[in-house]
Amino acid sequence: MTETRPAAARDDPARAVPAIELEGVEKDYHAYGETVAAVRGVDLTIAEGEFFSLLGPSGCGKTTTMRMIAGFEEPTAGRVRLHGQDVTDVPPNRRDVNMVFQSYALFPHMSVFENVAFGLRRRGVPKAQLTHRVGEMLEIVDLAGREKRRPAELSGGQQQRVALARALVNEPRALLLDEPLGALDLKLRQAMQVELKRIQRGVGVTFVYVTHDQGEALTMSDRIAVMNDGVIEQLGTPREIYEHPASRFVAGFIGTSNLLEGEVTGTGPGSAVLTHGPDGRIEVPLRHGREAVEGERVELTVRPEKIGIGPDKPGDGLCAVRGTVTEVVYLGTSTNYNITTSAGADVVVFLQNATSAEDVAVRGDGVWLSWDPCHSYAIGAPQ
């Protein structure tokens, strides 16, 4: 598996030492006489100043991995390094990281200022320096002027920013965020995604973000590790993971993906031609040195927004699959079409309503689906 590192980390020698390294990390739990492997052999390198997300469904091991970085869980095997130093056996209070939880954990009887200043007061920071640093941090999180308010007088998004300011004011070298937006409503959560990225860029601190929401991860991350059943299924940039999923799980978990299968009827330089149903033809590029032989069954994915739909068979050069419309859903900015292909596969097509809101097909219509072969991606291609 290859890793894509941020340009800043590659080009700046002063930032060559990774912020966080996990080497062969495993975590087992024992319950009712059984051993449960929560994390299995995770190797991971996170660069300084990177916004890195651990993404996956409940129970995949992402929170356990973060807790091992923070020191709240001890690995069963493997090593954890922070800025080049082995901290596997170092307690949480001696690691130069802070953590922000979904619950915020603000002190309700304290003002915004006192909540943010709490850690600095415990460390005995002089008053003038404390006041300056708290004020500076409140400016960064856009809460200047609200210093005297109590948490109950703030919105959910403002409370989240107080929690961020409190964690960042102590100047940690890495900030760990465990599903911090989960308690917010959809609109506020989307706004806070943009805010979090802005804040992270402003302070330049390494962020490690745990979420099950693939939209959050795609919006904010420099890189994403998609986890499933205790292992990392794929590691890469949001674009790499969305456009080139490494497995059936990643293809299905990240966004909406159509999974199709066909039999190889021909091969060419770096590509294969598949049949799908009695009259469907799909061309799929073979990346990373993958080869195919005639008669082989190949599974591929193509994203819904890449597919066109119409009544006539498309011309040469395009992938073409015939099917029947089973449902049409109008969503305002787009219309979604559910189609069952002649081979029995279920396909979803997203069409933007940029020029017209008229349906190109209705339920029961026979249609042709078409797309550029470059949007076909063979599942399981070597990484």
Short mmCIF file of C-alpha atoms in Angstrom, two decimals:
data_model
loop_
_atom_site.label_atom_id
_atom_site.label_comp_id
_atom_site.label_asym_id
_atom_site.label_seq_id
_atom_site.Cartn_x
_atom_site.Cartn_y
_atom_site.Cartn_z
CA MET A 1 0.00 0.00 0.00
CA THR A 2 1.42 3.38 -0.98
CA GLU A 3 0.91 6.52 1.05
CA THR A 4 0.26 10.02 -0.27
CA ARG A 5 1.77 12.62 2.03
CA PRO A 6 0.98 16.35 2.01
CA ALA A 7 3.31 18.48 -0.08
CA ALA A 8 4.30 20.52 2.99
CA ALA A 9 5.52 17.38 4.72
CA ARG A 10 7.48 16.25 1.65
CA ASP A 11 9.12 19.57 0.83
CA ASP A 12 9.98 20.99 4.25
CA PRO A 13 12.90 19.12 5.92
CA ALA A 14 11.93 20.57 9.30
CA ARG A 15 8.62 18.68 9.06
CA ALA A 16 10.13 15.37 7.92
CA VAL A 17 9.56 13.63 11.27
CA PRO A 18 5.96 12.36 11.33
CA ALA A 19 3.59 13.70 13.95
CA ILE A 20 2.20 10.23 14.68
CA GLU A 21 3.40 6.73 13.80
CA LEU A 22 1.71 3.42 14.49
CA GLU A 23 3.78 0.31 13.88
CA GLY A 24 2.07 -3.09 13.91
CA VAL A 25 -0.48 -1.87 16.46
CA GLU A 26 -2.99 -4.42 17.73
CA LYS A 27 -5.61 -4.34 20.44
CA ASP A 28 -7.40 -7.37 21.86
CA TYR A 29 -10.25 -7.39 24.37
CA HIS A 30 -11.22 -10.37 26.48
CA ALA A 31 -14.89 -10.97 27.25
CA TYR A 32 -16.84 -14.07 28.27
CA GLY A 33 -13.84 -16.29 27.70
CA GLU A 34 -13.27 -15.05 24.16
CA THR A 35 -10.64 -12.80 22.62
CA VAL A 36 -11.95 -10.04 20.36
CA ALA A 37 -9.45 -8.38 18.00
CA ALA A 38 -10.52 -4.72 17.87
CA VAL A 39 -7.44 -3.52 15.94
CA ARG A 40 -5.25 -5.83 13.88
CA GLY A 41 -1.75 -4.96 12.66
CA VAL A 42 -2.26 -1.28 11.86
CA ASP A 43 0.69 0.59 10.33
CA LEU A 44 0.13 4.30 9.93
CA THR A 45 2.13 7.50 9.45
CA ILE A 46 0.52 10.93 9.94
CA ALA A 47 2.45 14.01 8.88
CA GLU A 48 2.89 17.23 10.84
CA GLY A 49 0.08 19.69 10.13
CA GLU A 50 -2.10 17.10 8.41
CA PHE A 51 -5.87 16.80 8.78
CA PHE A 52 -6.18 13.03 8.95
CA SER A 53 -9.42 11.07 9.34
CA LEU A 54 -10.08 7.56 10.60
CA LEU A 55 -13.30 6.56 8.84
CA GLY A 56 -15.45 3.48 9.19
CA PRO A 57 -18.64 1.95 10.59
CA SER A 58 -19.30 1.33 14.28
CA GLY A 59 -17.05 -1.40 15.65
CA CYS A 60 -14.38 -1.08 12.96
CA GLY A 61 -11.63 -0.10 15.42
CA LYS A 62 -11.25 3.60 14.61
CA THR A 63 -11.99 4.94 18.12
CA THR A 64 -9.82 2.26 19.72
CA THR A 65 -6.98 3.32 17.40
CA MET A 66 -7.40 6.95 18.45
CA ARG A 67 -7.51 6.02 22.13
CA MET A 68 -4.20 4.19 21.72
CA ILE A 69 -2.70 7.35 20.20
CA ALA A 70 -4.02 9.35 23.16
CA GLY A 71 -2.80 6.79 25.70
CA PHE A 72 -6.24 5.84 27.06
CA GLU A 73 -5.77 2.31 25.71
CA GLU A 74 -2.57 0.25 25.80
CA PRO A 75 -1.75 -1.73 22.64
CA THR A 76 -1.66 -5.49 22.91
CA ALA A 77 1.18 -5.39 20.40
CA GLY A 78 3.02 -2.76 18.36
CA ARG A 79 4.45 0.69 19.03
CA VAL A 80 3.07 4.23 19.10
CA ARG A 81 5.38 7.16 18.34
CA LEU A 82 4.66 10.87 18.65
CA HIS A 83 7.10 13.15 16.84
CA GLY A 84 9.66 10.38 16.70
CA GLN A 85 9.45 9.46 20.40
CA ASP A 86 8.15 6.05 21.49
CA VAL A 87 5.21 6.77 23.82
CA THR A 88 3.67 3.30 23.90
CA ASP A 89 4.08 3.11 27.67
CA VAL A 90 3.71 6.84 28.41
CA PRO A 91 0.51 7.87 30.28
CA PRO A 92 -1.98 10.25 28.58
CA ASN A 93 -1.10 13.29 30.70
CA ARG A 94 2.51 13.11 29.50
CA ARG A 95 1.69 12.96 25.80
CA ASP A 96 1.70 16.23 23.89
CA VAL A 97 -1.81 15.69 22.50
CA ASN A 98 -5.30 16.85 23.47
CA MET A 99 -8.64 15.22 22.77
CA VAL A 100 -12.07 16.66 21.96
CA PHE A 101 -15.13 14.47 22.56
CA GLN A 102 -18.64 14.50 21.15
CA SER A 103 -20.03 15.59 24.55
CA TYR A 104 -17.79 18.76 24.65
CA ALA A 105 -17.43 18.32 28.49
CA LEU A 106 -17.58 22.07 29.20
CA PHE A 107 -17.86 23.34 32.77
CA PRO A 108 -21.44 24.70 32.94
CA HIS A 109 -20.74 27.09 35.86
CA MET A 110 -17.79 28.74 34.10
CA SER A 111 -17.80 31.45 31.45
CA VAL A 112 -16.44 30.89 27.97
CA PHE A 113 -13.23 32.66 29.00
CA GLU A 114 -12.76 30.51 32.11
CA ASN A 115 -13.49 27.29 30.23
CA VAL A 116 -10.81 28.09 27.69
CA ALA A 117 -8.37 29.33 30.37
CA PHE A 118 -8.82 26.28 32.62
CA GLY A 119 -5.78 24.34 31.45
CA LEU A 120 -3.56 27.41 31.42
CA ARG A 121 -4.50 28.26 35.02
CA ARG A 122 -3.65 24.72 36.14
CA ARG A 123 -0.23 25.12 34.55
CA GLY A 124 0.35 28.44 36.31
CA VAL A 125 0.59 30.58 33.18
CA PRO A 126 1.01 34.29 34.16
CA LYS A 127 -2.20 36.33 33.98
CA ALA A 128 -1.13 38.66 31.17
CA GLN A 129 0.04 35.76 29.00
CA LEU A 130 -3.10 33.76 29.83
CA THR A 131 -5.39 36.63 28.87
CA HIS A 132 -3.54 37.17 25.61
CA ARG A 133 -3.58 33.51 24.61
CA VAL A 134 -7.25 32.99 25.48
CA GLY A 135 -8.22 36.12 23.56
CA GLU A 136 -6.16 35.03 20.57
CA MET A 137 -7.77 31.58 20.57
CA LEU A 138 -11.30 33.00 20.84
CA GLU A 139 -10.53 35.13 17.79
CA ILE A 140 -9.45 32.04 15.85
CA VAL A 141 -12.65 30.15 16.68
CA ASP A 142 -14.79 33.26 16.03
CA LEU A 143 -16.04 33.66 19.61
CA ALA A 144 -14.55 37.04 20.42
CA GLY A 145 -17.11 39.12 22.35
CA ARG A 146 -18.71 36.07 23.98
CA GLU A 147 -16.12 35.64 26.73
CA LYS A 148 -18.60 36.18 29.59
CA ARG A 149 -21.31 33.82 28.41
CA ARG A 150 -21.97 30.46 30.01
CA PRO A 151 -22.18 27.27 27.88
CA ALA A 152 -25.99 27.14 28.29
CA GLU A 153 -26.22 30.53 26.57
CA LEU A 154 -24.46 29.25 23.44
CA SER A 155 -25.62 27.24 20.44
CA GLY A 156 -24.34 23.72 19.87
CA GLY A 157 -21.85 24.93 17.27
CA GLN A 158 -20.55 27.65 19.60
CA GLN A 159 -20.13 25.12 22.41
CA GLN A 160 -18.16 22.93 20.03
CA ARG A 161 -15.85 25.85 19.25
CA VAL A 162 -15.32 26.53 22.96
CA ALA A 163 -14.25 22.91 23.38
CA LEU A 164 -11.85 23.31 20.45
CA ALA A 165 -10.43 26.54 21.85
CA ARG A 166 -9.90 24.93 25.26
CA ALA A 167 -8.03 22.04 23.66
CA LEU A 168 -5.93 24.22 21.34
CA VAL A 169 -4.99 26.98 23.80
CA ASN A 170 -2.53 24.62 25.48
CA GLU A 171 -0.70 24.39 22.14
CA PRO A 172 -0.70 20.60 21.72
CA ARG A 173 1.28 19.20 18.81
CA ALA A 174 -1.70 17.06 17.83
CA LEU A 175 -5.43 17.28 18.44
CA LEU A 176 -7.59 14.13 18.48
CA LEU A 177 -11.29 14.58 17.72
CA ASP A 178 -13.70 11.72 18.42
CA GLU A 179 -16.89 12.33 16.36
CA PRO A 180 -17.15 15.90 17.73
CA LEU A 181 -20.01 16.94 15.41
CA GLY A 182 -22.28 13.98 16.08
CA ALA A 183 -24.62 15.89 18.42
CA LEU A 184 -25.29 18.72 15.94
CA ASP A 185 -28.13 18.92 13.43
CA LEU A 186 -27.33 18.43 9.75
CA LYS A 187 -27.09 22.08 8.68
CA LEU A 188 -24.94 23.08 11.65
CA ARG A 189 -22.77 19.99 11.22
CA GLN A 190 -22.08 20.94 7.61
CA ALA A 191 -21.18 24.50 8.62
CA MET A 192 -18.88 23.23 11.36
CA GLN A 193 -17.02 21.01 8.89
CA VAL A 194 -15.89 24.12 7.04
CA GLU A 195 -15.09 25.86 10.35
CA LEU A 196 -12.98 22.95 11.59
CA LYS A 197 -10.89 22.94 8.44
CA ARG A 198 -10.45 26.72 8.64
CA ILE A 199 -9.35 26.50 12.28
CA GLN A 200 -6.96 23.64 11.56
CA ARG A 201 -5.32 25.58 8.75
CA GLY A 202 -5.11 28.67 10.97
CA VAL A 203 -3.32 26.96 13.87
CA GLY A 204 -1.34 24.44 11.82
CA VAL A 205 -1.84 21.66 14.37
CA THR A 206 -2.10 18.02 13.31
CA PHE A 207 -5.75 16.93 13.53
CA VAL A 208 -6.75 13.27 13.78
CA TYR A 209 -10.49 12.99 13.28
CA VAL A 210 -12.63 9.92 13.96
CA THR A 211 -15.97 9.67 12.15
CA HIS A 212 -18.42 7.22 10.61
CA ASP A 213 -19.71 9.99 8.30
CA GLN A 214 -17.98 9.71 4.92
CA GLY A 215 -19.20 13.20 3.93
CA GLU A 216 -17.34 14.72 6.87
CA ALA A 217 -14.16 12.84 6.02
CA LEU A 218 -14.28 13.79 2.33
CA THR A 219 -14.95 17.46 3.15
CA MET A 220 -12.19 18.08 5.67
CA SER A 221 -9.39 15.55 5.28
CA ASP A 222 -6.01 15.72 3.61
CA ARG A 223 -5.96 11.92 3.83
CA ILE A 224 -8.35 9.24 5.04
CA ALA A 225 -7.80 5.75 6.44
CA VAL A 226 -10.91 3.65 5.80
CA MET A 227 -11.15 0.98 8.51
CA ASN A 228 -13.15 -2.23 8.57
CA ASP A 229 -13.01 -5.09 11.04
CA GLY A 230 -9.90 -3.75 12.77
CA VAL A 231 -7.75 -3.17 9.68
CA ILE A 232 -7.14 -0.32 7.25
CA GLU A 233 -8.80 -1.26 3.96
CA GLN A 234 -7.51 1.79 2.10
CA LEU A 235 -5.37 4.83 2.80
CA GLY A 236 -5.27 7.85 0.52
CA THR A 237 -6.58 11.28 -0.34
CA PRO A 238 -10.36 11.83 -0.52
CA ARG A 239 -10.18 11.88 -4.32
CA GLU A 240 -8.15 8.66 -4.50
CA ILE A 241 -10.50 6.80 -2.20
CA TYR A 242 -13.65 8.06 -3.91
CA GLU A 243 -12.48 7.60 -7.50
CA HIS A 244 -10.41 4.43 -7.02
CA PRO A 245 -11.80 2.30 -4.16
CA ALA A 246 -9.50 -0.60 -3.30
CA SER A 247 -12.20 -3.06 -2.24
CA ARG A 248 -15.90 -3.78 -2.45
CA PHE A 249 -16.28 -2.50 1.12
CA VAL A 250 -14.64 0.87 0.37
CA ALA A 251 -16.66 1.27 -2.84
CA GLY A 252 -19.90 0.71 -0.94
CA PHE A 253 -19.02 2.72 2.16
CA ILE A 254 -17.68 5.88 0.49
CA GLY A 255 -20.56 7.65 -1.22
CA THR A 256 -22.94 5.74 -3.48
CA SER A 257 -21.33 3.23 -5.80
CA ASN A 258 -22.69 0.91 -8.46
CA LEU A 259 -21.16 -2.57 -8.39
CA LEU A 260 -21.31 -4.43 -11.69
CA GLU A 261 -19.84 -7.69 -12.91
CA GLY A 262 -19.01 -8.91 -16.38
CA GLU A 263 -17.15 -11.63 -18.25
CA VAL A 264 -13.94 -10.72 -20.06
CA THR A 265 -14.36 -11.14 -23.82
CA GLY A 266 -11.31 -9.23 -24.94
CA THR A 267 -8.17 -7.52 -23.67
CA GLY A 268 -6.03 -4.71 -24.92
CA PRO A 269 -3.07 -2.66 -23.67
CA GLY A 270 -4.04 -1.81 -20.08
CA SER A 271 -7.75 -2.57 -20.46
CA ALA A 272 -10.34 -5.31 -20.75
CA VAL A 273 -13.74 -5.54 -22.45
CA LEU A 274 -16.57 -7.22 -20.51
CA THR A 275 -20.05 -8.37 -21.41
CA HIS A 276 -22.87 -7.50 -19.03
CA GLY A 277 -26.17 -9.16 -19.89
CA PRO A 278 -27.09 -10.11 -23.45
CA ASP A 279 -26.19 -6.75 -25.00
CA GLY A 280 -24.13 -4.80 -22.48
CA ARG A 281 -20.50 -3.86 -23.18
CA ILE A 282 -18.18 -2.42 -20.55
CA GLU A 283 -14.57 -1.41 -20.98
CA VAL A 284 -12.50 -1.20 -17.80
CA PRO A 285 -8.92 0.08 -17.43
CA LEU A 286 -6.52 -2.35 -15.74
CA ARG A 287 -4.39 -0.27 -13.40
CA HIS A 288 -1.30 -1.08 -11.33
CA GLY A 289 -0.19 -3.94 -13.59
CA ARG A 290 -3.37 -5.99 -13.17
CA GLU A 291 -4.04 -8.46 -15.95
CA ALA A 292 -7.21 -10.19 -17.12
CA VAL A 293 -7.84 -13.29 -19.22
CA GLU A 294 -10.79 -14.14 -21.43
CA GLY A 295 -13.60 -15.85 -19.56
CA GLU A 296 -12.63 -14.29 -16.20
CA ARG A 297 -15.37 -12.61 -14.13
CA VAL A 298 -14.40 -9.08 -13.14
CA GLU A 299 -16.19 -6.87 -10.63
CA LEU A 300 -16.09 -3.13 -11.17
CA THR A 301 -17.55 0.04 -9.77
CA VAL A 302 -18.81 3.22 -11.42
CA ARG A 303 -20.14 6.25 -9.56
CA PRO A 304 -23.77 7.39 -10.15
CA GLU A 305 -22.85 10.91 -11.30
CA LYS A 306 -20.59 9.52 -14.06
CA ILE A 307 -23.44 7.72 -15.85
CA GLY A 308 -25.68 9.12 -18.58
CA ILE A 309 -29.16 7.82 -19.34
CA GLY A 310 -31.18 7.86 -22.55
CA PRO A 311 -33.55 5.89 -24.79
CA ASP A 312 -31.01 5.05 -27.51
CA LYS A 313 -27.95 2.86 -27.51
CA PRO A 314 -24.84 5.07 -27.24
CA GLY A 315 -22.19 5.21 -29.93
CA ASP A 316 -18.83 3.48 -30.00
CA GLY A 317 -16.25 4.38 -27.39
CA LEU A 318 -18.63 4.43 -24.44
CA CYS A 319 -19.61 1.72 -22.00
CA ALA A 320 -23.23 0.73 -22.69
CA VAL A 321 -25.64 -1.23 -20.51
CA ARG A 322 -29.38 -1.73 -21.08
CA GLY A 323 -31.92 -1.68 -18.25
CA THR A 324 -35.37 -0.73 -16.96
CA VAL A 325 -36.18 2.24 -14.72
CA THR A 326 -37.63 1.05 -11.39
CA GLU A 327 -37.83 4.37 -9.52
CA VAL A 328 -37.41 8.12 -10.08
CA VAL A 329 -36.71 10.43 -7.13
CA TYR A 330 -36.66 14.22 -7.53
CA LEU A 331 -34.27 15.86 -5.03
CA GLY A 332 -34.30 19.48 -6.18
CA THR A 333 -30.70 19.88 -7.33
CA SER A 334 -30.68 16.43 -8.90
CA THR A 335 -32.92 13.56 -9.96
CA ASN A 336 -32.01 10.01 -8.96
CA TYR A 337 -32.90 7.08 -11.22
CA ASN A 338 -32.92 3.48 -10.03
CA ILE A 339 -32.40 1.03 -12.88
CA THR A 340 -32.27 -2.76 -13.03
CA THR A 341 -29.92 -3.84 -15.81
CA SER A 342 -30.59 -6.66 -18.23
CA ALA A 343 -28.18 -8.77 -16.15
CA GLY A 344 -30.17 -8.12 -12.96
CA ALA A 345 -27.83 -5.59 -11.31
CA ASP A 346 -29.27 -2.56 -9.49
CA VAL A 347 -27.81 0.77 -10.66
CA VAL A 348 -28.34 4.32 -9.39
CA VAL A 349 -27.87 7.33 -11.67
CA PHE A 350 -27.62 10.96 -10.47
CA LEU A 351 -28.55 13.63 -13.02
CA GLN A 352 -28.08 17.29 -12.12
CA ASN A 353 -31.11 19.52 -12.76
CA ALA A 354 -28.89 22.31 -14.08
CA THR A 355 -30.81 23.07 -17.27
CA SER A 356 -34.10 21.24 -16.89
CA ALA A 357 -36.14 19.56 -14.19
CA GLU A 358 -37.93 17.37 -16.73
CA ASP A 359 -37.47 13.63 -16.25
CA VAL A 360 -35.49 11.93 -19.00
CA ALA A 361 -37.31 8.68 -18.19
CA VAL A 362 -40.16 7.45 -16.04
CA ARG A 363 -40.71 4.27 -14.09
CA GLY A 364 -41.03 1.28 -16.40
CA ASP A 365 -39.09 2.81 -19.30
CA GLY A 366 -36.40 0.80 -21.04
CA VAL A 367 -33.18 2.86 -21.15
CA TRP A 368 -29.51 2.69 -22.04
CA LEU A 369 -26.86 3.65 -19.53
CA SER A 370 -23.54 4.97 -20.79
CA TRP A 371 -20.28 6.30 -19.40
CA ASP A 372 -16.68 6.95 -20.37
CA PRO A 373 -14.51 3.84 -19.82
CA CYS A 374 -12.13 5.91 -17.66
CA HIS A 375 -14.86 5.96 -14.98
CA SER A 376 -14.93 2.15 -14.73
CA TYR A 377 -12.75 0.89 -11.88
CA ALA A 378 -11.93 -2.77 -11.32
CA ILE A 379 -12.43 -3.78 -7.67
CA GLY A 380 -9.50 -5.43 -5.99
CA ALA A 381 -6.84 -3.99 -8.30
CA PRO A 382 -3.43 -4.11 -6.59
CA GLN A 383 -2.57 -0.91 -4.72
#
